PDB file of C-alpha atoms and ligand atoms in Angstrom:
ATOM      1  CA  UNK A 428      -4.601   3.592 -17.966  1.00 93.00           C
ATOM      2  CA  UNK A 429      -4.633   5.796 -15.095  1.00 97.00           C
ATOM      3  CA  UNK A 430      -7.583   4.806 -12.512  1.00 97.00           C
ATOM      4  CA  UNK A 431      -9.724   7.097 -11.029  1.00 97.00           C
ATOM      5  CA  UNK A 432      -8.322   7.728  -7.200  1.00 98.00           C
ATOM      6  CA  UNK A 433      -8.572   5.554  -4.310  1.00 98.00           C
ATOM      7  CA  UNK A 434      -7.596   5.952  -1.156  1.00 99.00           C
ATOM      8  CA  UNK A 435      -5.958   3.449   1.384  1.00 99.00           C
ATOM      9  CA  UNK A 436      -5.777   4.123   5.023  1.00 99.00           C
ATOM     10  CA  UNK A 437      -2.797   2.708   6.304  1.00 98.00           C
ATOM     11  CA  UNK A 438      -3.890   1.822   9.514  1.00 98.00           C
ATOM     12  CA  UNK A 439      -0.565   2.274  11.127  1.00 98.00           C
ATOM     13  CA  UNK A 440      -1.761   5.318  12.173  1.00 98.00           C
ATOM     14  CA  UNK A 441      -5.228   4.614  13.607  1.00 98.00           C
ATOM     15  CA  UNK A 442      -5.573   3.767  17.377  1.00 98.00           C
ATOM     16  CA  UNK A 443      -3.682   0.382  18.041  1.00 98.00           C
ATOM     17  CA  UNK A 444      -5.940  -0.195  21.181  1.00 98.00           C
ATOM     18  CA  UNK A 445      -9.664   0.023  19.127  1.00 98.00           C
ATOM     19  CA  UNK A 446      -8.847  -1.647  15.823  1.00 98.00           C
ATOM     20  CA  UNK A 447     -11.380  -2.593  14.297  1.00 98.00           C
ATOM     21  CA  UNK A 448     -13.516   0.350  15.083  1.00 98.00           C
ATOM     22  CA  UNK A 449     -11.080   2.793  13.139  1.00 98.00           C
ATOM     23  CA  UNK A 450     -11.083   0.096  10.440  1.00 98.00           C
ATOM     24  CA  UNK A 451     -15.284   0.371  10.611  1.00 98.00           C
ATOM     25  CA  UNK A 452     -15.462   4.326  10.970  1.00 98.00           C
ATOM     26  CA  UNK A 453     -12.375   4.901   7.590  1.00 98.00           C
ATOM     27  CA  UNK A 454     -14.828   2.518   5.491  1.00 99.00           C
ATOM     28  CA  UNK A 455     -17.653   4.022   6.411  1.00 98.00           C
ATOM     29  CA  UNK A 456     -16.133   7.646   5.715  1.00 98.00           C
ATOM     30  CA  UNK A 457     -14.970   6.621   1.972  1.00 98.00           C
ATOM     31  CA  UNK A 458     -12.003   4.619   2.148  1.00 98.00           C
ATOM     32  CA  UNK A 459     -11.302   2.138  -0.828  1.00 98.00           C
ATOM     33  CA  UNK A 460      -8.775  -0.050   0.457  1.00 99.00           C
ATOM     34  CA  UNK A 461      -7.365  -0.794   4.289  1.00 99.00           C
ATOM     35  CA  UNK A 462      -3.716  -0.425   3.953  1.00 99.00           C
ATOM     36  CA  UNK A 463      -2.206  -3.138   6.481  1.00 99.00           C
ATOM     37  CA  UNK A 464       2.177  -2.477   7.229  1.00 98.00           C
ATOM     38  CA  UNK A 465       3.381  -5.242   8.060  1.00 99.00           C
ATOM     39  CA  UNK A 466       6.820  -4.880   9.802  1.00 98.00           C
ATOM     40  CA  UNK A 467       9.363  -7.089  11.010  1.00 98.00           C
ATOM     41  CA  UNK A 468      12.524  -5.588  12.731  1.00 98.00           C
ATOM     42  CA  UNK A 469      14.377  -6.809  10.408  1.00 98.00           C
ATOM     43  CA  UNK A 470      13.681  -5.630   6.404  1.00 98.00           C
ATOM     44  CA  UNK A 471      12.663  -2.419   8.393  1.00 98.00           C
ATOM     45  CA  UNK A 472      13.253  -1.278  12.014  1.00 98.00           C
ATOM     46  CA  UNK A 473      10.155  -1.631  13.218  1.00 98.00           C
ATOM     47  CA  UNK A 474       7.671  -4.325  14.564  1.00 98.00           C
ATOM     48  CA  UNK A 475       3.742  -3.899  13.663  1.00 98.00           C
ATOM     49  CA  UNK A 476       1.195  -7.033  13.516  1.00 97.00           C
ATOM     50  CA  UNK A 477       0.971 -10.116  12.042  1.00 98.00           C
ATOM     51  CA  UNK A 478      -1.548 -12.698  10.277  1.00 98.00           C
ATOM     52  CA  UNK A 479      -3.277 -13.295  13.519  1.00 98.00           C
ATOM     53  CA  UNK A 480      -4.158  -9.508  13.838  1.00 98.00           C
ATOM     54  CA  UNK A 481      -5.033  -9.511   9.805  1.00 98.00           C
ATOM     55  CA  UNK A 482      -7.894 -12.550  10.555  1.00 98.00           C
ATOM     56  CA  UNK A 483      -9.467 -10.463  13.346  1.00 98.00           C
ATOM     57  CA  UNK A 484      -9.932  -7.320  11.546  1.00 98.00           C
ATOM     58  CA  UNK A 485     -11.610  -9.264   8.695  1.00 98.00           C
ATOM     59  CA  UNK A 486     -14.977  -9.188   9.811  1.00 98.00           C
ATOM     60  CA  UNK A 487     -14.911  -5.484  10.374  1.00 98.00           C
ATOM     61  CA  UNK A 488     -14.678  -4.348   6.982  1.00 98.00           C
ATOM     62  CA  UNK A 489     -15.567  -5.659   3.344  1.00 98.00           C
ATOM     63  CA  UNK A 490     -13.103  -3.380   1.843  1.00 98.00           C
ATOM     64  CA  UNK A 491     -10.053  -4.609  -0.156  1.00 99.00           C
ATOM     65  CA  UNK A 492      -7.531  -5.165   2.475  1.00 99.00           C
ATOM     66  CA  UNK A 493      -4.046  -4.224   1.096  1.00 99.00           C
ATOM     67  CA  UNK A 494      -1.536  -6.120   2.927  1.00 99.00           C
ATOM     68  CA  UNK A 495       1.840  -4.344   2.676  1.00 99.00           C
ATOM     69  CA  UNK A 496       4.558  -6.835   4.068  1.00 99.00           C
ATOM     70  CA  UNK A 497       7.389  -5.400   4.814  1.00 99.00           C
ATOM     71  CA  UNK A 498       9.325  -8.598   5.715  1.00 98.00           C
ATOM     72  CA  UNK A 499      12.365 -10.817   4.897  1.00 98.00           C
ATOM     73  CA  UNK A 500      12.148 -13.287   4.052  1.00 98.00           C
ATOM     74  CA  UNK A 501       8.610 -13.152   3.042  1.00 98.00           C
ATOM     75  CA  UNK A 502       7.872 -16.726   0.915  1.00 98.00           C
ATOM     76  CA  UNK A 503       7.254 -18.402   4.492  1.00 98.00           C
ATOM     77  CA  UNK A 504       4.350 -16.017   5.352  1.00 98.00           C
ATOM     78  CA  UNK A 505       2.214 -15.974   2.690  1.00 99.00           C
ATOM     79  CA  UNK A 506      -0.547 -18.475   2.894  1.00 98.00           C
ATOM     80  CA  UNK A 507      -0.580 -17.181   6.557  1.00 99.00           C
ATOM     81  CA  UNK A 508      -2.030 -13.637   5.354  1.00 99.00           C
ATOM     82  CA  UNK A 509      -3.729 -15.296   2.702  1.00 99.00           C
ATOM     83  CA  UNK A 510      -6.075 -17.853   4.561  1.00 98.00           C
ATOM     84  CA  UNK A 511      -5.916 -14.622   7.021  1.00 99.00           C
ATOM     85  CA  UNK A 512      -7.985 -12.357   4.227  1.00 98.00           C
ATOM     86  CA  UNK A 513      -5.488 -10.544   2.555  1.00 99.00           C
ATOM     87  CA  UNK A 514      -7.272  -8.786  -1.008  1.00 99.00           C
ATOM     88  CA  UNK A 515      -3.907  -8.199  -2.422  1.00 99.00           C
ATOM     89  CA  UNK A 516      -0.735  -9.077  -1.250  1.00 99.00           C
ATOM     90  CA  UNK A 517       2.379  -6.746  -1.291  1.00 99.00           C
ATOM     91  CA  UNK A 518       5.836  -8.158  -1.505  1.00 99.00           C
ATOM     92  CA  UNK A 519       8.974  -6.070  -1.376  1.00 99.00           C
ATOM     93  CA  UNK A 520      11.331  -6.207  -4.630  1.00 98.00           C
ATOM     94  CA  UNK A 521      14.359  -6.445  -2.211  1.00 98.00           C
ATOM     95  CA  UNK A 522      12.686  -8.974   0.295  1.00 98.00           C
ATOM     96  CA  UNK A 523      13.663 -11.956  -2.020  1.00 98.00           C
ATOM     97  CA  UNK A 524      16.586 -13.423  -4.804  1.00 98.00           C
ATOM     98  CA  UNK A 525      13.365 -14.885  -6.923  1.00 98.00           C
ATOM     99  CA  UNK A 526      11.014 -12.199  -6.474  1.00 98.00           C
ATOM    100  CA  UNK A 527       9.226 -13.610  -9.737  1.00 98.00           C
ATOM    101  CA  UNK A 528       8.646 -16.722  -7.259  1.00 98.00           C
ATOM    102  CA  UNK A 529       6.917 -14.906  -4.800  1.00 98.00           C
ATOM    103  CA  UNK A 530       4.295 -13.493  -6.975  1.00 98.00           C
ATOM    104  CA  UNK A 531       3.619 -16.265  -8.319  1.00 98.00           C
ATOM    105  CA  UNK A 532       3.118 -17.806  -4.813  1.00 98.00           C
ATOM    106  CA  UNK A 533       0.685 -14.557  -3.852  1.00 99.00           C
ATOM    107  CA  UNK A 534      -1.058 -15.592  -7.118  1.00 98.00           C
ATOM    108  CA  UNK A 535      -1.445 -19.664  -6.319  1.00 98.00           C
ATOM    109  CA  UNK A 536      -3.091 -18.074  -3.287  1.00 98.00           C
ATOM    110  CA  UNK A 537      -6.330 -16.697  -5.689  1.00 98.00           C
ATOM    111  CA  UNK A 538      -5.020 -13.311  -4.619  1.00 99.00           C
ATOM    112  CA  UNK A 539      -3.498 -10.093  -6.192  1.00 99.00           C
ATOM    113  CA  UNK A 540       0.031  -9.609  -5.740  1.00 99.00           C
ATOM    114  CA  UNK A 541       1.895  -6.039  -5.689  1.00 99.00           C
ATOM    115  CA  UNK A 542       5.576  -5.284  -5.920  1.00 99.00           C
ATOM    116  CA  UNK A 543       7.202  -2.486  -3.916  1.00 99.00           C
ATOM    117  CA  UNK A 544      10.326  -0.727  -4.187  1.00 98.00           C
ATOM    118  CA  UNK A 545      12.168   1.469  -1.633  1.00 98.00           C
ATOM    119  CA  UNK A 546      13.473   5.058  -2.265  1.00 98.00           C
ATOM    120  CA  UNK A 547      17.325   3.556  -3.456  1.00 98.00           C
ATOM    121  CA  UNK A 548      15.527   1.012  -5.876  1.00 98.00           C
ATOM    122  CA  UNK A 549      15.249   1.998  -9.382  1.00 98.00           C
ATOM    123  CA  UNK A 550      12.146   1.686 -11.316  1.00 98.00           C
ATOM    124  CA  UNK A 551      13.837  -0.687 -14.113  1.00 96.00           C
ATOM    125  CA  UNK A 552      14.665  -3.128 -11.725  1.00 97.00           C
ATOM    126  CA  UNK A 553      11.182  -4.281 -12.142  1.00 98.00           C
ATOM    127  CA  UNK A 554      10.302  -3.465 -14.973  1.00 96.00           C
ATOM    128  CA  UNK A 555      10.126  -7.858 -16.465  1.00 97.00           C
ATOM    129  CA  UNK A 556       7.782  -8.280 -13.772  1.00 98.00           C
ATOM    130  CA  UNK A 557       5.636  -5.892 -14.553  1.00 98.00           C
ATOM    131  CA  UNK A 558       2.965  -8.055 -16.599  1.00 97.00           C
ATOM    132  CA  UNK A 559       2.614 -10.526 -13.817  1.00 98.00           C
ATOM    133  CA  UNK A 560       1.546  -7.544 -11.043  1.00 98.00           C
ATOM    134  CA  UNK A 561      -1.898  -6.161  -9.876  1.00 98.00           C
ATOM    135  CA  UNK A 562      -0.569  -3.999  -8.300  1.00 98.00           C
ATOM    136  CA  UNK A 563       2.958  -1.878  -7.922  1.00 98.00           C
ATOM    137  CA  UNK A 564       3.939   0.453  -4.921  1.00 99.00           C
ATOM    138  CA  UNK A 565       6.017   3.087  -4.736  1.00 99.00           C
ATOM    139  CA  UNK A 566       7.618   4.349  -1.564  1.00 99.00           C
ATOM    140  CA  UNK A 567       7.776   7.858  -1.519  1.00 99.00           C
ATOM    141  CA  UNK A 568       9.395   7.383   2.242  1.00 99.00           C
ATOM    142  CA  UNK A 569      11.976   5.102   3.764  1.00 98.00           C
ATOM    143  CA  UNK A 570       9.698   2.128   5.101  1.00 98.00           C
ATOM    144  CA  UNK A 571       9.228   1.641   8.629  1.00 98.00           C
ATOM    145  CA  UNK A 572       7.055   4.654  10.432  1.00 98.00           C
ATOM    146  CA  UNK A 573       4.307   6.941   9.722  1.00 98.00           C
ATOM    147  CA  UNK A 574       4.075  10.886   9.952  1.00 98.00           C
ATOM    148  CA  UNK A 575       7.498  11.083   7.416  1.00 98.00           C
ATOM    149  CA  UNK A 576       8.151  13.534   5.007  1.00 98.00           C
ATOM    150  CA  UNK A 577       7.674  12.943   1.291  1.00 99.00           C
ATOM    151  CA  UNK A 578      10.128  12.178  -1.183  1.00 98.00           C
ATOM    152  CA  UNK A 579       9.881  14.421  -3.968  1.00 98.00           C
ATOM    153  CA  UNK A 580      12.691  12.560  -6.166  1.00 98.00           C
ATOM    154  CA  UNK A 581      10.089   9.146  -6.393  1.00 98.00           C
ATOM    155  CA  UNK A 582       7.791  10.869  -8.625  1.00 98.00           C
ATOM    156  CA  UNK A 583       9.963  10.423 -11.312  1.00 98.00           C
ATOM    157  CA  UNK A 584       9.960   7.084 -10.677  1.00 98.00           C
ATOM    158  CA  UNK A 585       6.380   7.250 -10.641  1.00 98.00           C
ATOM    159  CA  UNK A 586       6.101   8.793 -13.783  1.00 98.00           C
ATOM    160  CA  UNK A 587       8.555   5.495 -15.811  1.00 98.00           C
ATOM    161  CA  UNK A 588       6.358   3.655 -14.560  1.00 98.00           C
ATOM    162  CA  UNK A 589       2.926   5.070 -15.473  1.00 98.00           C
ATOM    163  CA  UNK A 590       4.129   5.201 -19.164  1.00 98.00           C
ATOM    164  CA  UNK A 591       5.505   1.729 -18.819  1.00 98.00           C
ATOM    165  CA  UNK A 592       1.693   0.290 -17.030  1.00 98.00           C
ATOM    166  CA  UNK A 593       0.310   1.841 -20.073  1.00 98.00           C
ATOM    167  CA  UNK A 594       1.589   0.709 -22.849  1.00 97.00           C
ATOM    168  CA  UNK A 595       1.439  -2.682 -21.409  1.00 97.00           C
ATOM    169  CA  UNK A 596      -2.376  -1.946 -21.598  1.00 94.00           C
ATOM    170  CA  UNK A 597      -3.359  -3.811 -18.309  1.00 92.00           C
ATOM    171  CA  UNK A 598      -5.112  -2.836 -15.625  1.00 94.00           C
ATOM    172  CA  UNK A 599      -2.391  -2.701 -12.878  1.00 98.00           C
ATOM    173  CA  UNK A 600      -2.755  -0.171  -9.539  1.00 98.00           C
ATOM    174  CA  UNK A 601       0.051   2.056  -9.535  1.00 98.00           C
ATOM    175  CA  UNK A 602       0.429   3.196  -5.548  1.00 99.00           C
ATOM    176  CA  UNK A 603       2.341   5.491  -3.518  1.00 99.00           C
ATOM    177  CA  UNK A 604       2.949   5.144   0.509  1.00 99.00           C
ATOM    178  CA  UNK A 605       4.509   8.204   2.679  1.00 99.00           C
ATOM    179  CA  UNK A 606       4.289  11.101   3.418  1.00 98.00           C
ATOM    180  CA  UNK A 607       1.134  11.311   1.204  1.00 99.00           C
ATOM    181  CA  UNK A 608      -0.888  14.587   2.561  1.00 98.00           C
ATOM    182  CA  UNK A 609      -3.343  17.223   1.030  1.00 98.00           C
ATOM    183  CA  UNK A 610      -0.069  19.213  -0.699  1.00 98.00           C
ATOM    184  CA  UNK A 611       1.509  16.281  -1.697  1.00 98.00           C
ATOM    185  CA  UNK A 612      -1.825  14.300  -3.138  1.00 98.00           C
ATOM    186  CA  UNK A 613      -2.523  16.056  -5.895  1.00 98.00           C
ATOM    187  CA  UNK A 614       1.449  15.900  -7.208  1.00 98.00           C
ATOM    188  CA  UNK A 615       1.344  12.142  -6.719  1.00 98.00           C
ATOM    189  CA  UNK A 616      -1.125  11.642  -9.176  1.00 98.00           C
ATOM    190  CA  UNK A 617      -0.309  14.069 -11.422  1.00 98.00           C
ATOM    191  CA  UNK A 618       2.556  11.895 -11.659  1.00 98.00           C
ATOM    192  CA  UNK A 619       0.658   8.698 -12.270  1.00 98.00           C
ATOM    193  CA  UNK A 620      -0.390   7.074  -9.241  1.00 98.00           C
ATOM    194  CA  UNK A 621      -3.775   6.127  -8.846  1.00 98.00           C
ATOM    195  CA  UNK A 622      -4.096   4.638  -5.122  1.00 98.00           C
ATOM    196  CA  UNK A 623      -2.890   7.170  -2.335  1.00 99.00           C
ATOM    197  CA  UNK A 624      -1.863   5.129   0.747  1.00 99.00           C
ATOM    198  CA  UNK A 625      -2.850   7.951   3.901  1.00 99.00           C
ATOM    199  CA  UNK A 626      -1.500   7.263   7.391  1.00 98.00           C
ATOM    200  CA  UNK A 627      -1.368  10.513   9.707  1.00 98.00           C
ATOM    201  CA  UNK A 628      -3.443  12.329   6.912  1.00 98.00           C
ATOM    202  CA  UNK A 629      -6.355  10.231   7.175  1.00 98.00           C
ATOM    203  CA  UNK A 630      -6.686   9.538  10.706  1.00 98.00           C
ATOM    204  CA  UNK A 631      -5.879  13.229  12.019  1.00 98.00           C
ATOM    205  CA  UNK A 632      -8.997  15.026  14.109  1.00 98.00           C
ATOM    206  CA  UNK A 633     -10.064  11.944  15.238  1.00 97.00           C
ATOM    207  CA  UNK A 634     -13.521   9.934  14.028  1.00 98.00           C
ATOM    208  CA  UNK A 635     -15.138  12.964  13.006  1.00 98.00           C
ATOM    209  CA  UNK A 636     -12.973  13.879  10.677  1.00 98.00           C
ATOM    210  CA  UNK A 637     -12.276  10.591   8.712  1.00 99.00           C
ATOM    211  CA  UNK A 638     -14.816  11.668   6.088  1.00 98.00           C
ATOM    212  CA  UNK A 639     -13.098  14.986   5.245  1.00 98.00           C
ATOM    213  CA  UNK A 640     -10.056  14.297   5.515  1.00 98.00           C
ATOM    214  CA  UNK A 641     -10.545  11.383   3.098  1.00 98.00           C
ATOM    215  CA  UNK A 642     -12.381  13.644   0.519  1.00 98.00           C
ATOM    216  CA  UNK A 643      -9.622  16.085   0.855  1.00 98.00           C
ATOM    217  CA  UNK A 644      -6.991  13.941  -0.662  1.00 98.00           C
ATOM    218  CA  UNK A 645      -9.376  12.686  -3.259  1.00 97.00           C
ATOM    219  CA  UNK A 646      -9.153  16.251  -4.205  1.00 95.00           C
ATOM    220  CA  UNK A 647     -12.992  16.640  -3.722  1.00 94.00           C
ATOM    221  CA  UNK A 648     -12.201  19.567  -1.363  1.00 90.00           C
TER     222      UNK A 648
HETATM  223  C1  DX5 B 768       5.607   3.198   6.049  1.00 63.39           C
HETATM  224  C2  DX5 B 768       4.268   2.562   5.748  1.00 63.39           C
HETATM  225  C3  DX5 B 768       3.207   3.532   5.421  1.00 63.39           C
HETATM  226  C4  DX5 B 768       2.920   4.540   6.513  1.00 63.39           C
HETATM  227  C5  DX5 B 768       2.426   5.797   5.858  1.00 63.39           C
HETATM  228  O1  DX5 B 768       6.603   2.235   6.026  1.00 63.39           O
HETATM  229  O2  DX5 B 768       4.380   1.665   4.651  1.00 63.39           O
HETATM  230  O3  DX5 B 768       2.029   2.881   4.982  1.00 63.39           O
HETATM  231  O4  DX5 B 768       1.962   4.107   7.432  1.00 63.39           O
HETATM  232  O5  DX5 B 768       2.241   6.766   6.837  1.00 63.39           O
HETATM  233  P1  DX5 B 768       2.027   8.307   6.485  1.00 63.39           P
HETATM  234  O6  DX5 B 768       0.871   8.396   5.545  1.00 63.39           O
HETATM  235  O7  DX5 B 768       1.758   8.901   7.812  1.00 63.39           O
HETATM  236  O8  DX5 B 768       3.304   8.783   5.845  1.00 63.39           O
HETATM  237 ZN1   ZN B 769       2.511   0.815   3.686  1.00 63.39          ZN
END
């Protein structure tokens, strides 16, 4: 069943150089989760932070921190952003050959483990592991920066698989990352999705404006 919606900063968009304030000022303006990217140069071109950075934001926040690793391989580096603080763990469909492994590993942990698929992957192709997941992400962009434009053509995708969470009948966060503003928001979840990951769209105007712009995509204003 469709959640009401929550709303995950991805802090790849915050100020690099004053962490874990921006992590204290989106919780304290209505954030849900903390979206964390993780990125590797390698399963995406880009480089972001790593377990070590994970551990020192901990203390800032008691939010669910939603660690989004976009890495390969990715069995290594779990217990690393577990014992970091990780809420729920996000592995990448394509990061792996035995994907089902890796969840399981996120799961022998104690924490919640997500799937994510790229643009190219379709929905089906996940569809066995489906039962096992807290958590499933959709990428409505190409991984690897912020501030892209969103990909229409995923909503179908999220749409399979908000009929296929429900009839399973469990309670499994159905997410979207990219591209995810105040015009695209309200299409998202019309589709199905129930946590909006918000880069550029949260942390625009600064501080003062965390609050707003949070409420905006919530569709409270
Ligand atoms: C992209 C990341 C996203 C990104 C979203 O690979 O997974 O979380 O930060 O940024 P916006 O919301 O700006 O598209
Ligand atoms: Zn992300």
């Amino acid at each position: 069943m469709q959640q009401p919606v929550r709303i995950a900063p991805s802090i790849l968009s915050a100020d690099f150089a004053r962490l874990g304030e921006e992590i204290r000022a989106v919780d304290e303006a209505g954030a849900d989760y903390i979206h964390i990217d993780v990125m590797d140069g390698h399963f995406v071109p880009n480089l972001t932070i790593g377990p070590g950075v994970v551990k020192a934001l901990r203390p800032h926040s008691h939010k669910v921190f939603d660690v989004h690793l976009m890495i390969s391989p990715v069995d290594p580096y779990i217990e690393a952003f577990a014992e970091a603080g990780a809420d729920i763990i996000t592995v990448h469909a394509e990061a792996e050959a035995d994907i089902r492994a890796t969840i399981e590993r996120i799961k022998s942990c104690g924490k919640k483990a997500g799937l994510s698929i790229k643009p190219a992957t379709p929905a089906d192709a996940i569809w066995d592991l489906l039962g096992d997941l807290d958590l499933v992400l959709v990428m409505t962009v190409e991984p690897g920066f912020g501030g892209q434009s969103f990909m229409e053509d995923q909503l179908e995708k999220v749409e399979s698989l908000r009929a296929r969470v429900d009839a399973l009948g469990t309670p499994i966060d159905l997410e979207v990352d990219g591209g995810i503003d105040r015009e695209t928001a309200p299409r998202a979840v019309a589709a199905g999705a129930d946590v909006l990951v918000a880069g550029s769209a949260t942390f625009r105007g600064g501080a003062a404006a965390y609050a707003d712009n949070i409420r905006r995509l919530r569709g409270e204003i």
